[in-house]
Coordinates of C-alpha atoms in Angstrom, one line a residue:
Chain G
M1 CA -46.3 44.3 -63.3
G2 CA -47.8 41.0 -61.2
E3 CA -47.4 40.0 -57.9
A4 CA -44.8 37.8 -58.3
V5 CA -42.4 40.4 -60.0
T6 CA -43.0 42.5 -57.0
A7 CA -42.2 39.5 -54.6
M8 CA -39.2 39.0 -55.8
A9 CA -37.8 43.0 -56.3
G10 CA -36.0 42.0 -53.5
G11 CA -33.5 39.5 -54.7
P12 CA -31.3 39.4 -57.2
A13 CA -32.3 39.0 -61.0
V14 CA -30.2 36.9 -62.2
L15 CA -28.9 34.3 -59.4
A16 CA -25.8 32.5 -60.3
R17 CA -24.2 29.6 -57.6
G18 CA -22.2 27.6 -57.9
M19 CA -23.1 26.8 -61.4
R20 CA -21.5 23.6 -62.9
R21 CA -20.9 21.9 -66.0
R22 CA -18.5 19.3 -67.8
F23 CA -18.3 18.8 -71.6
G24 CA -16.9 14.5 -71.8
A25 CA -13.2 15.5 -70.5
V26 CA -13.9 19.6 -70.1
T27 CA -14.6 21.7 -67.3
A28 CA -17.5 24.5 -68.9
L29 CA -18.5 25.7 -65.5
D30 CA -16.9 25.0 -62.2
G31 CA -18.9 26.5 -59.3
L32 CA -19.2 29.7 -61.2
G33 CA -21.3 32.1 -59.1
F34 CA -22.4 36.3 -58.7
E35 CA -26.1 38.0 -58.8
V36 CA -27.1 40.8 -60.9
A37 CA -29.2 42.6 -59.9
R38 CA -32.2 45.7 -61.1
G39 CA -31.2 48.5 -62.9
E40 CA -27.0 46.9 -62.9
L41 CA -24.8 46.1 -66.5
Y42 CA -22.8 43.3 -65.6
G43 CA -20.0 41.9 -67.8
L44 CA -18.6 38.9 -67.4
V45 CA -15.1 39.2 -68.3
G46 CA -12.8 36.5 -70.0
P47 CA -10.7 35.2 -72.5
D48 CA -12.3 32.1 -75.0
G49 CA -13.6 29.1 -73.7
A50 CA -13.4 30.8 -69.9
G51 CA -16.9 29.5 -69.8
K52 CA -19.0 32.9 -70.6
T53 CA -21.4 30.7 -73.3
T54 CA -22.2 28.2 -71.0
A55 CA -22.8 30.4 -68.0
I56 CA -25.5 32.6 -70.4
R57 CA -27.2 29.6 -71.7
A58 CA -27.1 27.8 -68.3
L59 CA -29.0 31.6 -67.1
A60 CA -31.2 30.8 -70.4
G61 CA -32.3 27.4 -69.2
L62 CA -30.8 26.1 -72.5
I63 CA -29.0 23.4 -70.4
D64 CA -28.7 21.9 -67.7
L65 CA -26.5 21.9 -65.1
D66 CA -24.2 18.9 -63.5
G67 CA -24.6 21.5 -59.9
G68 CA -25.8 24.5 -58.7
E69 CA -28.6 26.6 -59.7
A70 CA -29.3 29.0 -61.6
R71 CA -32.0 32.0 -61.4
I72 CA -33.5 34.2 -63.4
L73 CA -36.1 36.5 -61.3
G74 CA -35.9 33.9 -58.1
L75 CA -37.5 31.5 -61.2
D76 CA -35.3 28.7 -62.1
P77 CA -35.1 29.0 -65.9
A78 CA -34.2 25.5 -67.6
H79 CA -37.8 24.3 -66.2
D80 CA -39.9 27.5 -65.8
D81 CA -41.9 28.4 -68.3
S82 CA -42.9 31.7 -67.4
V83 CA -39.1 32.8 -67.2
R84 CA -39.0 33.4 -70.9
E85 CA -41.7 35.9 -71.2
R86 CA -39.8 37.9 -68.9
L87 CA -36.3 37.1 -70.3
G88 CA -34.3 38.8 -73.7
L89 CA -31.5 36.9 -75.1
M90 CA -29.3 37.6 -78.1
P91 CA -27.2 34.9 -78.0
Q92 CA -23.1 34.9 -79.7
Q93 CA -23.5 33.8 -82.7
Y94 CA -25.7 34.9 -85.9
S95 CA -29.2 33.7 -84.5
L96 CA -31.8 36.0 -86.6
Y97 CA -33.4 34.8 -89.9
R98 CA -31.0 35.3 -92.7
D99 CA -33.6 35.5 -95.8
L100 CA -35.7 37.5 -93.4
T101 CA -36.5 41.7 -94.0
V102 CA -35.7 43.8 -90.9
A103 CA -38.8 44.0 -90.1
E104 CA -39.6 40.7 -90.9
N105 CA -37.0 39.7 -88.3
L106 CA -38.5 42.1 -85.3
R107 CA -42.4 41.4 -86.5
F108 CA -41.5 37.3 -86.6
F109 CA -40.2 38.0 -82.8
G110 CA -42.9 40.4 -81.7
R111 CA -45.8 37.9 -83.4
L112 CA -43.9 35.3 -81.0
A113 CA -44.2 37.3 -77.6
T114 CA -48.0 38.1 -79.2
L115 CA -47.2 41.8 -78.6
P116 CA -50.5 43.8 -79.9
G117 CA -50.1 45.2 -82.8
A118 CA -50.6 48.9 -81.2
V119 CA -47.0 48.0 -78.8
Y120 CA -45.1 46.4 -81.3
R121 CA -45.8 49.2 -84.0
E122 CA -44.5 51.6 -81.4
R123 CA -41.7 49.1 -79.4
S124 CA -40.7 48.6 -83.6
A125 CA -40.3 52.1 -84.4
R126 CA -38.6 53.5 -81.3
L127 CA -36.2 50.5 -81.4
L128 CA -35.3 50.7 -85.6
A129 CA -35.1 54.6 -84.8
L130 CA -32.6 54.1 -81.1
T131 CA -30.4 51.6 -83.5
R132 CA -30.8 54.1 -86.7
L133 CA -31.7 50.9 -88.9
A134 CA -34.7 52.5 -89.5
P135 CA -33.6 53.2 -92.9
F136 CA -33.5 49.2 -93.6
V137 CA -35.9 48.2 -92.7
D138 CA -36.4 46.3 -96.2
R139 CA -33.1 45.6 -96.2
R140 CA -32.1 40.9 -95.9
A141 CA -30.2 40.6 -92.5
D142 CA -27.5 38.4 -94.5
Q143 CA -27.1 41.7 -96.2
L144 CA -26.7 43.9 -92.7
S145 CA -23.0 44.9 -91.8
G146 CA -21.6 42.3 -88.6
G147 CA -22.5 46.1 -86.2
M148 CA -26.1 46.3 -88.1
Y149 CA -27.3 42.8 -88.3
K150 CA -26.2 42.8 -83.3
K151 CA -28.1 46.2 -83.4
L152 CA -31.0 44.2 -85.3
A153 CA -30.7 41.3 -82.4
L154 CA -30.6 44.1 -80.0
S155 CA -33.7 45.0 -80.8
C156 CA -35.1 42.1 -81.2
A157 CA -34.4 40.4 -77.8
L158 CA -35.6 44.1 -76.3
L159 CA -38.6 43.1 -77.9
T160 CA -40.5 42.6 -74.9
E161 CA -39.0 45.0 -72.8
P162 CA -37.8 41.9 -70.2
E163 CA -36.8 42.4 -67.3
V164 CA -33.5 40.1 -67.7
L165 CA -31.5 40.6 -71.0
L166 CA -28.5 38.3 -71.4
L167 CA -26.5 39.6 -74.4
D168 CA -23.7 36.8 -74.7
E169 CA -20.5 39.0 -77.0
P170 CA -22.5 41.1 -78.6
T171 CA -19.7 43.2 -79.7
N172 CA -17.8 41.1 -81.1
G173 CA -17.1 41.6 -85.0
V174 CA -18.4 44.9 -84.1
D175 CA -16.8 48.3 -85.4
P176 CA -15.7 49.9 -82.0
V177 CA -18.6 53.5 -83.7
S178 CA -21.6 50.4 -83.4
R179 CA -19.8 48.6 -80.3
R180 CA -20.4 52.7 -78.3
E181 CA -23.9 52.7 -79.5
L182 CA -24.6 49.1 -78.4
W183 CA -23.3 50.1 -75.3
G184 CA -25.2 53.2 -75.2
L185 CA -28.7 51.8 -75.9
L186 CA -27.8 49.3 -72.6
H187 CA -27.3 52.2 -70.6
E188 CA -30.4 52.7 -71.5
F189 CA -32.5 50.6 -70.6
V190 CA -30.0 49.9 -67.4
E191 CA -31.3 53.5 -66.2
H192 CA -35.0 51.9 -66.4
G193 CA -34.8 49.6 -64.4
M194 CA -33.4 46.3 -66.6
A195 CA -30.9 44.1 -64.6
V196 CA -28.3 43.1 -68.1
L197 CA -25.9 40.5 -67.9
I198 CA -23.6 41.2 -70.6
S199 CA -19.9 39.4 -71.6
T200 CA -17.6 39.7 -73.4
P201 CA -13.6 38.8 -74.0
Y202 CA -12.7 42.1 -74.7
M203 CA -10.8 44.1 -71.1
D204 CA -11.6 47.1 -71.9
E205 CA -14.5 46.8 -72.1
A206 CA -15.0 46.1 -68.6
E207 CA -15.4 50.2 -67.7
R208 CA -18.7 50.7 -69.3
C209 CA -20.2 48.1 -66.8
H210 CA -21.4 48.9 -62.8
R211 CA -19.5 45.8 -61.9
V212 CA -17.6 43.4 -63.7
G213 CA -17.0 39.6 -63.0
L214 CA -13.2 38.2 -64.5
V215 CA -14.1 33.8 -65.7
H216 CA -11.2 31.9 -66.0
H217 CA -11.6 28.0 -66.6
G218 CA -15.3 28.0 -65.0
R219 CA -14.4 29.9 -62.3
L220 CA -14.4 33.8 -60.8
L221 CA -11.7 34.9 -60.1
L222 CA -12.7 38.7 -59.5
E223 CA -15.7 40.8 -59.0
G224 CA -16.1 44.3 -58.4
E225 CA -16.8 47.8 -59.7
P226 CA -14.3 48.3 -62.7
A227 CA -12.6 51.4 -61.1
R228 CA -12.4 50.1 -57.3
L229 CA -10.8 47.4 -58.9
L230 CA -8.5 49.3 -60.5
V231 CA -7.5 51.1 -57.7
E232 CA -6.9 48.7 -55.5
F233 CA -5.2 47.0 -58.3
E234 CA -3.1 50.2 -59.2
R235 CA -2.0 50.0 -54.4
A236 CA -1.0 46.5 -55.8
G237 CA 2.2 48.0 -57.3
H238 CA 0.7 48.4 -60.5
P239 CA 1.1 52.7 -61.9
R240 CA -2.0 53.1 -63.5
P241 CA -3.1 50.1 -64.9
T242 CA -5.2 49.1 -67.4
F243 CA -8.2 46.2 -66.9
E244 CA -6.4 44.3 -70.2
E245 CA -3.3 44.6 -66.9
L246 CA -5.4 43.7 -63.9
F247 CA -7.5 41.1 -65.6
V248 CA -4.1 39.0 -67.8
D249 CA -2.5 39.7 -64.2
S250 CA -5.3 38.0 -62.6
I251 CA -5.4 35.2 -64.9
G252 CA -1.3 34.9 -64.5
R253 CA -1.9 34.3 -60.3
A254 CA -4.8 31.3 -61.0
E255 CA -2.5 29.1 -63.2
Chain K
M1 CA -55.8 26.8 -71.0
T2 CA -57.5 29.0 -70.4
G3 CA -59.0 30.4 -74.1
A4 CA -56.7 33.6 -73.6
A5 CA -53.6 30.8 -73.6
L6 CA -54.6 29.0 -76.2
L7 CA -55.7 31.9 -78.8
R8 CA -52.3 33.0 -78.0
S9 CA -50.7 30.0 -78.5
L10 CA -52.3 29.7 -81.7
R11 CA -50.6 33.5 -82.4
R12 CA -47.3 32.2 -81.4
V13 CA -47.8 28.9 -84.1
G14 CA -48.8 31.0 -86.8
A15 CA -45.8 33.5 -86.9
M16 CA -43.5 30.1 -87.3
A17 CA -46.3 29.4 -89.7
G18 CA -45.8 32.0 -90.8
K19 CA -41.6 32.7 -91.0
E20 CA -41.6 29.7 -92.8
T21 CA -43.4 30.3 -95.3
I22 CA -41.1 33.2 -96.5
H23 CA -38.3 30.8 -95.5
V24 CA -40.0 28.6 -98.5
R25 CA -41.0 31.3 -100.8
R26 CA -37.1 32.6 -101.0
D27 CA -35.7 29.1 -101.3
P28 CA -36.6 28.5 -104.8
R29 CA -35.1 25.0 -103.8
T30 CA -37.8 23.9 -101.4
L31 CA -40.7 24.6 -104.1
A32 CA -39.1 23.0 -106.3
L33 CA -38.4 20.0 -104.5
A34 CA -41.7 20.2 -103.4
L35 CA -43.7 21.1 -107.1
V36 CA -41.5 20.4 -110.0
M37 CA -40.1 17.1 -109.0
P38 CA -43.6 15.1 -108.4
V39 CA -44.2 16.4 -111.9
V40 CA -41.3 15.7 -113.4
M41 CA -40.9 11.7 -111.1
L42 CA -44.8 11.1 -112.4
F43 CA -43.6 11.6 -116.1
L44 CA -40.3 9.2 -115.9
F45 CA -42.3 6.4 -113.8
G46 CA -45.3 7.0 -115.8
Y47 CA -44.1 7.5 -119.2
G48 CA -42.0 4.6 -118.4
I49 CA -44.7 2.4 -117.4
S50 CA -47.7 3.2 -119.6
T51 CA -45.5 3.8 -122.8
D52 CA -45.8 0.7 -125.4
L53 CA -42.5 -0.6 -125.6
D54 CA -41.7 -1.5 -129.7
H55 CA -38.4 -3.6 -131.3
L56 CA -37.8 -5.6 -127.9
P57 CA -35.5 -7.6 -128.3
L58 CA -35.9 -11.6 -128.3
A59 CA -33.7 -14.6 -129.1
F60 CA -35.1 -17.1 -130.8
A61 CA -34.1 -20.6 -130.2
D62 CA -35.8 -22.6 -132.8
Q63 CA -34.8 -26.6 -132.4
D64 CA -38.0 -27.1 -134.8
R65 CA -36.1 -26.1 -137.4
S66 CA -40.0 -27.0 -139.4
E67 CA -42.4 -24.5 -141.2
A68 CA -44.7 -23.6 -138.5
S69 CA -42.1 -23.1 -136.1
R70 CA -40.7 -20.5 -138.7
A71 CA -44.3 -19.0 -139.0
L72 CA -44.4 -18.2 -135.4
A73 CA -41.1 -16.4 -135.9
R74 CA -42.7 -14.5 -138.1
A75 CA -45.7 -13.8 -136.0
F76 CA -43.8 -12.8 -133.1
E77 CA -41.4 -10.5 -135.5
G78 CA -44.4 -9.3 -138.2
S79 CA -46.3 -8.1 -134.7
R80 CA -43.3 -5.2 -134.9
E81 CA -42.9 -5.3 -130.8
F82 CA -40.9 -7.6 -131.2
E83 CA -37.3 -8.1 -133.2
V84 CA -35.0 -11.5 -133.2
V85 CA -31.8 -10.0 -132.2
A86 CA -30.3 -13.7 -132.2
H87 CA -30.9 -17.7 -132.8
P88 CA -29.3 -19.3 -130.2
M89 CA -29.4 -22.9 -128.8
T90 CA -31.5 -22.9 -125.5
E91 CA -28.3 -22.7 -122.7
G92 CA -26.5 -19.5 -125.2
V93 CA -30.2 -17.9 -123.5
E94 CA -28.6 -16.9 -120.1
S95 CA -26.1 -14.9 -121.5
L96 CA -27.7 -12.6 -123.7
F97 CA -29.9 -12.2 -121.2
R98 CA -26.9 -11.4 -118.7
T99 CA -25.6 -8.8 -121.9
G100 CA -28.7 -7.1 -121.9
T101 CA -28.8 -8.3 -125.4
A102 CA -32.4 -9.7 -125.5
V103 CA -34.8 -9.8 -122.8
A104 CA -36.9 -12.6 -123.9
A105 CA -35.9 -15.8 -125.5
L106 CA -39.0 -17.9 -127.8
V107 CA -38.0 -21.8 -127.2
V108 CA -39.3 -24.3 -129.8
P109 CA -38.9 -27.6 -129.1
R110 CA -37.9 -30.6 -131.3
G111 CA -41.7 -31.9 -132.2
Y112 CA -43.3 -28.6 -132.5
Q113 CA -44.5 -29.1 -135.9
R114 CA -45.5 -32.7 -135.7
D115 CA -47.3 -32.1 -132.6
L116 CA -49.6 -29.3 -134.3
L117 CA -50.2 -31.6 -136.7
L118 CA -51.2 -34.6 -134.7
G119 CA -53.9 -31.9 -133.3
R120 CA -51.9 -32.6 -129.5
K121 CA -51.1 -29.5 -127.2
A122 CA -47.7 -28.2 -129.0
Q123 CA -45.6 -26.0 -126.1
V124 CA -42.9 -23.5 -126.9
Q125 CA -41.3 -21.6 -124.0
L126 CA -41.2 -18.5 -123.2
M127 CA -37.8 -17.3 -120.9
L128 CA -38.1 -13.6 -119.1
D129 CA -35.3 -11.4 -118.2
G130 CA -37.2 -11.0 -114.9
A131 CA -33.9 -8.1 -113.7
D132 CA -36.9 -5.4 -115.0
P133 CA -39.7 -6.5 -113.7
V134 CA -41.8 -4.4 -115.4
V135 CA -40.2 -5.1 -119.0
G136 CA -40.8 -8.1 -117.7
N137 CA -44.1 -8.1 -117.6
Q138 CA -44.6 -6.2 -121.2
V139 CA -43.1 -9.2 -122.8
L140 CA -45.7 -11.6 -121.1
A141 CA -48.3 -9.8 -122.1
K142 CA -47.2 -9.6 -125.8
A143 CA -45.7 -12.8 -126.0
D144 CA -49.3 -14.7 -124.7
A145 CA -51.2 -12.6 -127.5
I146 CA -49.1 -13.2 -130.4
A147 CA -49.6 -16.8 -129.2
R148 CA -53.1 -16.7 -129.0
A149 CA -53.4 -15.2 -132.1
E150 CA -51.2 -17.7 -133.9
S151 CA -52.9 -20.6 -131.4
Q152 CA -56.2 -18.8 -133.3
R153 CA -55.1 -19.3 -137.1
L154 CA -53.8 -22.7 -137.0
A155 CA -56.9 -23.7 -135.4
G156 CA -58.9 -21.9 -137.4
A157 CA -62.0 -21.6 -138.1
A158 CA -63.0 -25.5 -137.2
F159 CA -61.5 -24.7 -134.0
A160 CA -63.1 -22.1 -133.1
G161 CA -64.0 -21.7 -128.9
L162 CA -62.3 -24.6 -128.1
Q163 CA -59.2 -25.3 -126.3
P164 CA -56.3 -23.3 -128.7
P165 CA -53.7 -25.6 -129.9
L166 CA -50.4 -23.7 -128.5
Q167 CA -49.9 -22.9 -125.4
V168 CA -46.7 -20.7 -123.6
K169 CA -45.7 -22.3 -121.0
V170 CA -44.4 -18.9 -118.7
W171 CA -41.8 -18.4 -116.3
T172 CA -41.6 -15.5 -114.6
R173 CA -39.2 -14.6 -111.5
Y174 CA -40.3 -11.6 -110.2
N175 CA -43.4 -9.9 -110.9
P176 CA -45.8 -12.4 -111.2
E177 CA -48.5 -9.0 -110.9
G178 CA -50.0 -7.4 -113.5
R179 CA -49.4 -3.5 -113.1
S180 CA -49.6 -0.2 -115.6
A181 CA -49.6 3.2 -115.1
L182 CA -53.0 3.6 -113.0
Y183 CA -51.5 1.0 -110.7
M184 CA -48.1 3.2 -110.6
V185 CA -50.3 6.2 -110.1
P186 CA -51.4 6.1 -106.4
G187 CA -47.9 4.0 -106.1
I188 CA -45.9 7.4 -106.5
S189 CA -48.0 9.4 -104.7
A190 CA -47.1 7.8 -102.0
F191 CA -43.6 7.8 -102.0
L192 CA -43.4 11.1 -104.0
L193 CA -45.5 12.2 -100.8
A194 CA -42.7 10.9 -98.5
I195 CA -39.6 11.6 -100.0
T196 CA -40.7 15.2 -100.2
A197 CA -41.8 15.5 -96.3
V198 CA -40.0 13.5 -94.5
M199 CA -36.6 15.8 -96.7
L200 CA -38.9 19.4 -96.4
T201 CA -39.3 18.9 -92.1
A202 CA -36.1 17.6 -92.1
L203 CA -34.3 20.7 -94.2
A204 CA -36.5 22.5 -92.3
I205 CA -35.4 22.1 -87.9
A206 CA -32.0 21.3 -89.0
G207 CA -32.2 24.2 -90.5
E208 CA -32.9 25.9 -87.2
W209 CA -30.0 24.2 -85.7
E210 CA -27.2 25.1 -88.3
R211 CA -28.5 28.7 -88.5
G212 CA -28.4 28.9 -84.6
S213 CA -31.8 30.6 -84.4
M214 CA -33.3 28.2 -82.1
E215 CA -31.3 29.1 -79.6
Q216 CA -32.9 32.1 -79.7
L217 CA -36.2 30.2 -80.2
F218 CA -35.1 28.3 -77.2
A219 CA -34.8 31.3 -75.7
S220 CA -38.1 32.7 -76.6
P221 CA -41.8 32.1 -75.2
V222 CA -42.8 30.1 -78.5
G223 CA -43.0 26.2 -76.8
R224 CA -41.8 23.5 -78.6
L225 CA -44.8 22.4 -79.4
E226 CA -45.6 25.4 -80.9
I227 CA -42.5 25.3 -82.9
V228 CA -43.4 21.8 -84.1
L229 CA -46.9 22.7 -85.5
G230 CA -45.7 26.2 -86.8
K231 CA -43.2 24.5 -88.6
L232 CA -44.3 20.6 -90.0
L233 CA -48.0 23.5 -91.4
P234 CA -46.5 25.0 -94.3
Y235 CA -45.1 21.4 -95.2
L236 CA -48.5 20.0 -94.5
A237 CA -50.1 22.7 -97.2
L238 CA -47.6 21.9 -99.5
G239 CA -47.6 18.4 -99.4
L240 CA -51.0 18.3 -99.6
L241 CA -50.8 20.4 -101.9
E242 CA -48.3 17.7 -104.4
L243 CA -51.0 15.1 -103.6
L244 CA -53.4 17.3 -105.8
L245 CA -51.2 18.2 -108.7
V246 CA -49.8 14.1 -109.0
V247 CA -53.6 13.7 -109.1
A248 CA -54.5 16.1 -111.3
F249 CA -51.8 14.7 -113.8
G250 CA -52.6 10.8 -113.1
A251 CA -55.8 11.6 -113.8
L252 CA -55.2 14.1 -117.3
V253 CA -52.2 12.7 -118.6
F254 CA -52.2 9.2 -117.6
D255 CA -56.3 8.4 -117.5
V256 CA -56.2 7.0 -114.3
P257 CA -59.8 7.2 -113.0
I258 CA -60.6 9.6 -109.7
R259 CA -63.5 6.8 -109.1
G260 CA -63.7 7.4 -105.3
S261 CA -64.2 10.6 -103.5
V262 CA -61.1 13.4 -104.1
A263 CA -61.8 15.0 -100.0
L264 CA -60.9 11.0 -99.0
V265 CA -58.1 11.4 -101.4
M266 CA -56.9 14.1 -98.9
L267 CA -57.8 13.3 -95.8
F268 CA -55.4 10.0 -96.4
G269 CA -52.5 12.5 -98.2
L270 CA -52.8 14.6 -95.0
V271 CA -53.1 11.3 -92.1
F272 CA -50.1 9.5 -93.8
L273 CA -48.0 13.4 -94.3
A274 CA -48.3 13.7 -90.7
G275 CA -46.6 10.4 -90.3
M276 CA -43.4 11.5 -92.6
L277 CA -43.7 15.1 -91.2
G278 CA -43.2 13.1 -87.9
Q279 CA -40.3 10.8 -89.2
G280 CA -38.2 13.8 -90.7
L281 CA -38.9 15.8 -87.3
F282 CA -37.5 13.2 -85.6
I283 CA -34.1 12.6 -88.3
S284 CA -33.7 16.6 -87.2
V285 CA -34.1 16.4 -83.9
V286 CA -31.2 13.4 -83.6
A287 CA -29.4 15.3 -86.7
R288 CA -29.2 18.7 -85.3
N289 CA -27.2 19.1 -89.2
Q290 CA -28.7 19.9 -92.5
L291 CA -26.0 17.5 -94.9
V292 CA -27.1 14.3 -92.2
A293 CA -30.7 15.4 -92.0
T294 CA -30.9 15.3 -95.6
Q295 CA -29.4 11.9 -96.1
A296 CA -31.2 9.8 -93.2
G297 CA -34.1 11.8 -95.0
A298 CA -33.7 10.4 -98.1
L299 CA -32.6 7.0 -97.3
S300 CA -35.5 6.4 -94.9
A301 CA -38.5 8.1 -97.3
M302 CA -37.7 6.5 -100.3
L303 CA -36.6 2.4 -99.9
P304 CA -39.5 1.9 -97.5
S305 CA -41.8 3.7 -99.7
I306 CA -40.7 2.0 -103.2
I307 CA -39.5 -1.5 -102.0
L308 CA -42.3 -2.3 -98.9
S309 CA -44.6 0.1 -99.5
G310 CA -46.6 -2.2 -102.5
M311 CA -46.3 0.5 -105.2
I312 CA -43.6 -1.3 -107.4
F313 CA -43.3 -4.7 -105.9
P314 CA -46.7 -6.8 -104.7
I315 CA -46.4 -7.7 -101.5
E316 CA -48.2 -10.6 -101.3
N317 CA -44.6 -11.8 -103.2
M318 CA -42.5 -11.5 -100.4
P319 CA -41.1 -13.3 -98.0
L320 CA -43.2 -13.6 -95.1
P321 CA -40.3 -11.2 -92.2
L322 CA -40.0 -8.5 -94.9
Q323 CA -43.9 -8.6 -95.7
A324 CA -44.0 -8.2 -91.4
I325 CA -41.7 -5.1 -92.1
S326 CA -43.9 -3.8 -94.6
R327 CA -46.6 -3.3 -92.2
L328 CA -44.6 -1.0 -90.5
I329 CA -44.8 1.5 -92.9
P330 CA -47.0 4.2 -93.9
A331 CA -46.3 4.0 -97.7
R332 CA -47.9 0.6 -97.5
Y333 CA -51.5 1.9 -96.1
L334 CA -51.6 5.3 -98.4
V335 CA -50.9 3.0 -101.6
H336 CA -53.4 0.5 -101.0
G337 CA -55.7 3.5 -100.4
L338 CA -55.0 5.1 -102.4
R339 CA -55.3 2.6 -105.0
G340 CA -58.4 1.6 -103.7
I341 CA -60.2 4.9 -103.8
L342 CA -58.6 5.6 -107.8
L343 CA -59.6 3.0 -109.1
K344 CA -61.7 1.1 -107.2
G345 CA -63.8 3.8 -106.0
N346 CA -63.6 2.2 -102.5
G347 CA -65.4 4.4 -99.2
L348 CA -64.2 4.8 -95.5
G349 CA -65.9 1.2 -95.4
V350 CA -63.6 -0.7 -96.3
L351 CA -60.5 1.6 -96.5
W352 CA -60.4 2.5 -92.3
P353 CA -58.4 -0.2 -91.1
D354 CA -55.6 1.5 -93.4
L355 CA -56.5 4.8 -92.6
L356 CA -55.7 3.9 -89.0
A357 CA -52.8 2.4 -89.1
M358 CA -51.2 5.5 -90.7
A359 CA -53.0 7.4 -88.1
I360 CA -50.9 5.3 -84.8
F361 CA -48.2 5.5 -87.2
A362 CA -48.4 9.5 -87.1
V363 CA -49.5 10.3 -83.1
G364 CA -46.0 7.5 -82.4
I365 CA -44.0 9.5 -84.2
L366 CA -44.7 13.1 -83.4
A367 CA -45.0 12.2 -80.0
L368 CA -41.4 10.3 -80.2
A369 CA -39.9 14.1 -81.8
T370 CA -41.4 16.0 -79.3
A371 CA -40.1 13.7 -76.7
R372 CA -36.9 14.4 -78.0
F373 CA -37.0 17.8 -79.0
K374 CA -35.3 19.1 -75.6
R375 CA -35.8 23.0 -74.9
R376 CA -31.6 22.4 -75.0
V377 CA -28.5 23.8 -76.9
A378 CA -26.2 21.2 -75.8

């Protein structure tokens, strides 16, 4: 760990402040702001089109903001190349090479990160074991199931052992067993101090996060620890509520 | 950049190039486009031009109707290179050309025999269908040879060495410069390199966008220039292999000489390819879509390299504005350079301006493409 990391240790790992971005007539981000601390798993929950992907792309430095700021470890991801050495991203869409095998995809991203051979071998073996992809190393990515593919994409993003991990709907299209496995993996990494920002359209996944933010129309409607949010909602007169009821209620009142 | 940073950068370029090589190996279409198509095209172009055309349909407009004019007709027919298919009046020739019934017409004017007998200069007119300049040139060369032989025969031994009494006055509209496979093969190399290099790169980069992998690349530590270099290097190697293949086939099959240095041929190929890869890169950066990139790539590579490079149509015959535009086309310099190296054995002392022009284009277009290639997905 370098001095910069130590210096930033006090600040949030991920900082979004008043992020605004329009695409033509569509407002994707309308002053969205939140923070993710080290060792925290923060869930960005919201329906399709809420602005989750745009927020994650802005934090990864892949789009320019019209206003507000995005910071990763205190650095501007759009202009500071050193961010990418410490950031992992798993985009929502398929982003690996489908004609490459599991092993080839991993090796490619390992080489892009210029990992020394021994380090790469140790990490890839561990990730393959964790994701239970080891028996499929020679299988082409286009022949993997949805869940296996996501686990491979996650492994590729984790090869560099990033300090911050951004995951855009990683559980979308994944069977319940694989979903559970993915969340289990994420919690293991978070325990080691990684800051994880995950977006999901599945309201029920909120309870798996340390904190959640409900996004709608590019704004944060609700934020807090899942259990506390539910308790407050119950006190407001909704007996034994689910997250889905809480979020649908919040969105309904916002519109 | 420190030594360690440079080493890491080179490793990332190597990683990109290695991955790209796997794509190429696993996609037979790419390999076919790069290696099979050039050979097929070379055969098509080369044979289409070098093989002798037999029994060309000739219209014979005999206005003299004399023994001498019939003798001339026999001379043409006896050559087996021409076949007299019609005996029109002069006015009918145009429609024969239009329907493709004849590719040439020999018009023997009234008084032809009389002029011959009186020892005056006898003229016949050869009209060519210039729509196909290649056939036109073949006809021209053969008709000229037959007319010379016939005039030698008429003149007899007594006139040997003197001005031949019969002269063919020729009117060719499109392609006055004589050409052969020797001249075509270097030209085809430029065309083939241009088209494959531009298309392959356009496809390769636009493919990253379409596949969604560009987002992952942009979020990884790899730099833009490293992506560009890594993506281009395999295609540069493939292009050079293609050039070697074309030159080797040209030499083996069409007896195209290699009078100059093969290393210089490769150097010209390298600089030209760098420009074409830059063009492909620029197109795909702007298009971000394989279909559009393919079409734009094919058009922007094919048309100028066929039409404005001097490969088929001599640049000297173009209207001045087109001549000026052709100066912006790198294929022009490669065609000129390769012809110089292969056919004339020229070296850099003569051809450096061509190399310089291609290098300027390559640097310019690569700079433009890299500048347009932003690390942004939207």
